[in-house]
GROMACS .gro file of C-alpha atoms in nm:
model
  187
    1MET     CA    1  -0.424   0.428  -3.475
    2LEU     CA    2  -0.049   0.424  -3.550
    3ILE     CA    3  -0.040   0.046  -3.555
    4GLN     CA    4  -0.340   0.031  -3.791
    5LEU     CA    5  -0.185   0.298  -4.013
    6LEU     CA    6   0.143   0.109  -4.039
    7MET     CA    7  -0.033  -0.220  -4.109
    8GLN     CA    8  -0.235  -0.065  -4.390
    9HIS     CA    9   0.032   0.176  -4.514
   10PRO     CA   10   0.381   0.057  -4.415
   11GLN     CA   11   0.531   0.343  -4.617
   12ALA     CA   12   0.403   0.580  -4.346
   13LEU     CA   13   0.676   0.455  -4.111
   14GLY     CA   14   0.942   0.681  -4.268
   15PRO     CA   15   0.754   1.008  -4.213
   16VAL     CA   16   0.654   0.905  -3.860
   17LEU     CA   17   1.015   0.826  -3.766
   18LYS     CA   18   1.143   1.140  -3.941
   19ASN     CA   19   0.907   1.360  -3.739
   20THR     CA   20   1.008   1.201  -3.409
   21PRO     CA   21   1.206   1.450  -3.196
   22THR     CA   22   1.577   1.369  -3.163
   23TRP     CA   23   1.561   1.350  -2.782
   24VAL     CA   24   1.324   1.053  -2.811
   25TRP     CA   25   1.599   0.851  -2.981
   26GLY     CA   26   1.843   0.949  -2.707
   27LEU     CA   27   1.597   0.831  -2.443
   28PHE     CA   28   1.544   0.511  -2.641
   29GLY     CA   29   1.922   0.448  -2.645
   30VAL     CA   30   1.953   0.500  -2.270
   31LEU     CA   31   1.657   0.272  -2.200
   32LEU     CA   32   1.790   0.008  -2.438
   33ALA     CA   33   2.129   0.012  -2.263
   34LEU     CA   34   1.957  -0.010  -1.925
   35GLY     CA   35   1.750  -0.306  -2.040
   36LEU     CA   36   2.047  -0.485  -2.193
   37SER     CA   37   2.238  -0.445  -1.865
   38GLN     CA   38   1.971  -0.664  -1.704
   39VAL     CA   39   2.043  -0.962  -1.932
   40ARG     CA   40   2.344  -1.089  -1.741
   41THR     CA   41   2.370  -1.204  -1.379
   42ARG     CA   42   2.485  -0.915  -1.165
   43SER     CA   43   2.524  -0.789  -0.812
   44VAL     CA   44   2.294  -0.496  -0.738
   45GLY     CA   45   2.297  -0.274  -0.432
   46ALA     CA   46   1.970  -0.217  -0.246
   47LEU     CA   47   1.944   0.145  -0.360
   48ARG     CA   48   2.007   0.065  -0.725
   49MET     CA   49   1.757  -0.219  -0.709
   50ALA     CA   50   1.491   0.025  -0.591
   51LEU     CA   51   1.576   0.283  -0.859
   52MET     CA   52   1.472   0.068  -1.158
   53PRO     CA   53   1.105   0.023  -1.064
   54THR     CA   54   1.092   0.385  -0.946
   55ALA     CA   55   1.229   0.513  -1.276
   56MET     CA   56   1.002   0.290  -1.483
   57THR     CA   57   0.699   0.389  -1.276
   58GLY     CA   58   0.799   0.752  -1.331
   59LEU     CA   59   0.819   0.695  -1.707
   60SER     CA   60   0.481   0.524  -1.696
   61LEU     CA   61   0.322   0.809  -1.500
   62TRP     CA   62   0.484   1.064  -1.730
   63GLY     CA   63   0.326   0.885  -2.024
   64THR     CA   64  -0.013   0.889  -1.854
   65VAL     CA   65   0.000   1.255  -1.749
   66SER     CA   66   0.148   1.383  -2.076
   67ALA     CA   67  -0.113   1.199  -2.281
   68PHE     CA   68  -0.423   1.242  -2.070
   69GLY     CA   69  -0.350   1.519  -1.819
   70GLY     CA   70  -0.574   1.765  -2.004
   71SER     CA   71  -0.845   1.512  -2.077
   72PRO     CA   72  -1.175   1.509  -1.888
   73LEU     CA   73  -1.100   1.137  -1.842
   74PHE     CA   74  -0.773   1.198  -1.657
   75GLY     CA   75  -0.905   1.096  -1.314
   76GLU     CA   76  -1.049   0.774  -1.453
   77VAL     CA   77  -0.729   0.698  -1.643
   78VAL     CA   78  -0.526   0.738  -1.323
   79LEU     CA   79  -0.768   0.511  -1.135
   80VAL     CA   80  -0.735   0.245  -1.405
   81TRP     CA   81  -0.356   0.287  -1.394
   82LEU     CA   82  -0.359   0.238  -1.016
   83ALA     CA   83  -0.598  -0.059  -1.033
   84ALA     CA   84  -0.391  -0.236  -1.299
   85ALA     CA   85  -0.065  -0.171  -1.114
   86ALA     CA   86  -0.212  -0.288  -0.782
   87ALA     CA   87  -0.368  -0.600  -0.934
   88VAL     CA   88  -0.045  -0.711  -1.101
   89LEU     CA   89   0.159  -0.621  -0.795
   90GLY     CA   90  -0.075  -0.823  -0.575
   91LEU     CA   91  -0.057  -1.124  -0.805
   92LEU     CA   92   0.314  -1.131  -0.878
   93ALA     CA   93   0.472  -1.001  -0.557
   94ARG     CA   94   0.385  -1.322  -0.374
   95GLN     CA   95   0.585  -1.538  -0.610
   96SER     CA   96   0.932  -1.653  -0.520
   97PRO     CA   97   1.226  -1.465  -0.666
   98PRO     CA   98   1.387  -1.632  -0.969
   99ALA     CA   99   1.621  -1.924  -0.903
  100GLY     CA  100   1.970  -1.798  -0.835
  101THR     CA  101   1.855  -1.479  -0.663
  102ALA     CA  102   2.028  -1.415  -0.331
  103TYR     CA  103   2.064  -1.138  -0.077
  104ASP     CA  104   2.392  -1.062   0.099
  105ALA     CA  105   2.299  -0.876   0.418
  106ALA     CA  106   2.659  -0.786   0.499
  107ARG     CA  107   2.704  -0.608   0.165
  108ARG     CA  108   2.337  -0.505   0.136
  109SER     CA  109   2.330  -0.631  -0.218
  110PHE     CA  110   2.138  -0.877  -0.430
  111THR     CA  111   2.266  -1.130  -0.677
  112VAL     CA  112   2.012  -1.119  -0.959
  113PRO     CA  113   2.015  -1.368  -1.244
  114GLY     CA  114   2.007  -1.220  -1.590
  115SER     CA  115   1.671  -1.187  -1.759
  116TRP     CA  116   1.529  -1.052  -2.082
  117LEU     CA  117   1.207  -0.951  -1.902
  118PRO     CA  118   1.329  -0.607  -1.784
  119LEU     CA  119   1.437  -0.520  -2.139
  120ALA     CA  120   1.099  -0.632  -2.273
  121LEU     CA  121   0.915  -0.425  -2.010
  122ILE     CA  122   1.131  -0.118  -2.068
  123LEU     CA  123   1.071  -0.138  -2.442
  124ALA     CA  124   0.699  -0.200  -2.386
  125ILE     CA  125   0.668   0.117  -2.177
  126PHE     CA  126   0.871   0.316  -2.431
  127LEU     CA  127   0.671   0.184  -2.727
  128THR     CA  128   0.342   0.246  -2.549
  129LYS     CA  129   0.448   0.606  -2.480
  130TYR     CA  130   0.567   0.644  -2.839
  131VAL     CA  131   0.254   0.498  -2.999
  132VAL     CA  132   0.020   0.695  -2.771
  133GLY     CA  133   0.217   1.013  -2.844
  134VAL     CA  134   0.198   0.962  -3.221
  135ASP     CA  135  -0.169   0.863  -3.201
  136LEU     CA  136  -0.257   1.176  -3.005
  137ALA     CA  137  -0.051   1.396  -3.237
  138MET     CA  138  -0.245   1.256  -3.533
  139GLN     CA  139  -0.586   1.250  -3.358
  140PRO     CA  140  -0.594   1.462  -3.040
  141GLN     CA  141  -0.958   1.368  -2.977
  142LEU     CA  142  -0.839   1.019  -2.876
  143ALA     CA  143  -0.749   1.169  -2.536
  144ARG     CA  144  -1.125   1.199  -2.477
  145ASP     CA  145  -1.208   0.853  -2.613
  146SER     CA  146  -1.272   0.645  -2.302
  147GLN     CA  147  -1.184   0.310  -2.458
  148TYR     CA  148  -0.852   0.441  -2.589
  149ALA     CA  149  -0.759   0.640  -2.278
  150LEU     CA  150  -0.852   0.368  -2.030
  151SER     CA  151  -0.672   0.101  -2.233
  152ALA     CA  152  -0.354   0.310  -2.241
  153GLY     CA  153  -0.383   0.378  -1.866
  154ALA     CA  154  -0.428   0.007  -1.797
  155LEU     CA  155  -0.120  -0.079  -2.007
  156TYR     CA  156   0.094   0.176  -1.825
  157GLY     CA  157  -0.031   0.045  -1.490
  158LEU     CA  158   0.030  -0.316  -1.589
  159PHE     CA  159   0.394  -0.246  -1.674
  160SER     CA  160   0.448  -0.048  -1.353
  161GLY     CA  161   0.292  -0.326  -1.146
  162ILE     CA  162   0.526  -0.584  -1.299
  163PHE     CA  163   0.833  -0.373  -1.218
  164ALA     CA  164   0.709  -0.308  -0.864
  165ALA     CA  165   0.637  -0.679  -0.812
  166ARG     CA  166   0.988  -0.773  -0.921
  167ALA     CA  167   1.130  -0.528  -0.666
  168ALA     CA  168   0.888  -0.645  -0.393
  169ARG     CA  169   1.002  -1.004  -0.441
  170LEU     CA  170   1.362  -0.898  -0.387
  171TRP     CA  171   1.276  -0.687  -0.082
  172ARG     CA  172   1.087  -0.980   0.065
  173LEU     CA  173   1.401  -1.188   0.021
  174ALA     CA  174   1.604  -0.921   0.202
  175MET     CA  175   1.355  -0.901   0.487
  176ARG     CA  176   1.370  -1.270   0.570
  177PRO     CA  177   1.526  -1.335   0.908
  178ALA     CA  178   1.884  -1.451   0.884
  179ALA     CA  179   1.927  -1.824   0.906
  180PRO     CA  180   2.041  -1.930   1.253
  181ALA     CA  181   2.405  -2.019   1.286
  182SER     CA  182   2.467  -2.389   1.303
  183ALA     CA  183   2.493  -2.518   1.655
  184LEU     CA  184   2.843  -2.563   1.782
  185SER     CA  185   2.937  -2.916   1.862
  186ASN     CA  186   3.001  -3.000   2.226
  187ILE     CA  187   3.370  -2.960   2.287
   0.00000   0.00000   0.00000
């Protein structure tokens, strides 16, 4: 709805942005900074590595519940969310971590190469939440439109599954048995 409105009437962007609560822009700034921090190679502790997918899954679930929690379709939307997340997780978690990824067991930290993907995913979740929020504010009956609700639930699940798969690939790297020490030469 919002996307169609803006394509047909680009002048509607101003009023939509003006009516956006201030806290949304604060959240956008924090998420943007978080995403940009992922662009460069960095060392990440095990706890911090687990926090990103947890936070993004929380944002995704918040979007689902806040949009469709009162809808008679809520149970179906959650099932679609779970199915999409599980399908993507199952597909992507088996892949190898990106080249340059390493785990230091002594420090319990990962070296993670920089990537634009986390920023893109963070912005995709934010924009999905924003568009769904505006759509439902303009047409609340969309919460009961199965095509709309299930599509939004699938999108949220897809993004959560990608984040979870990225974390699972790192955890799999950390769970590998340590390489055996090289044999000592006979002295």
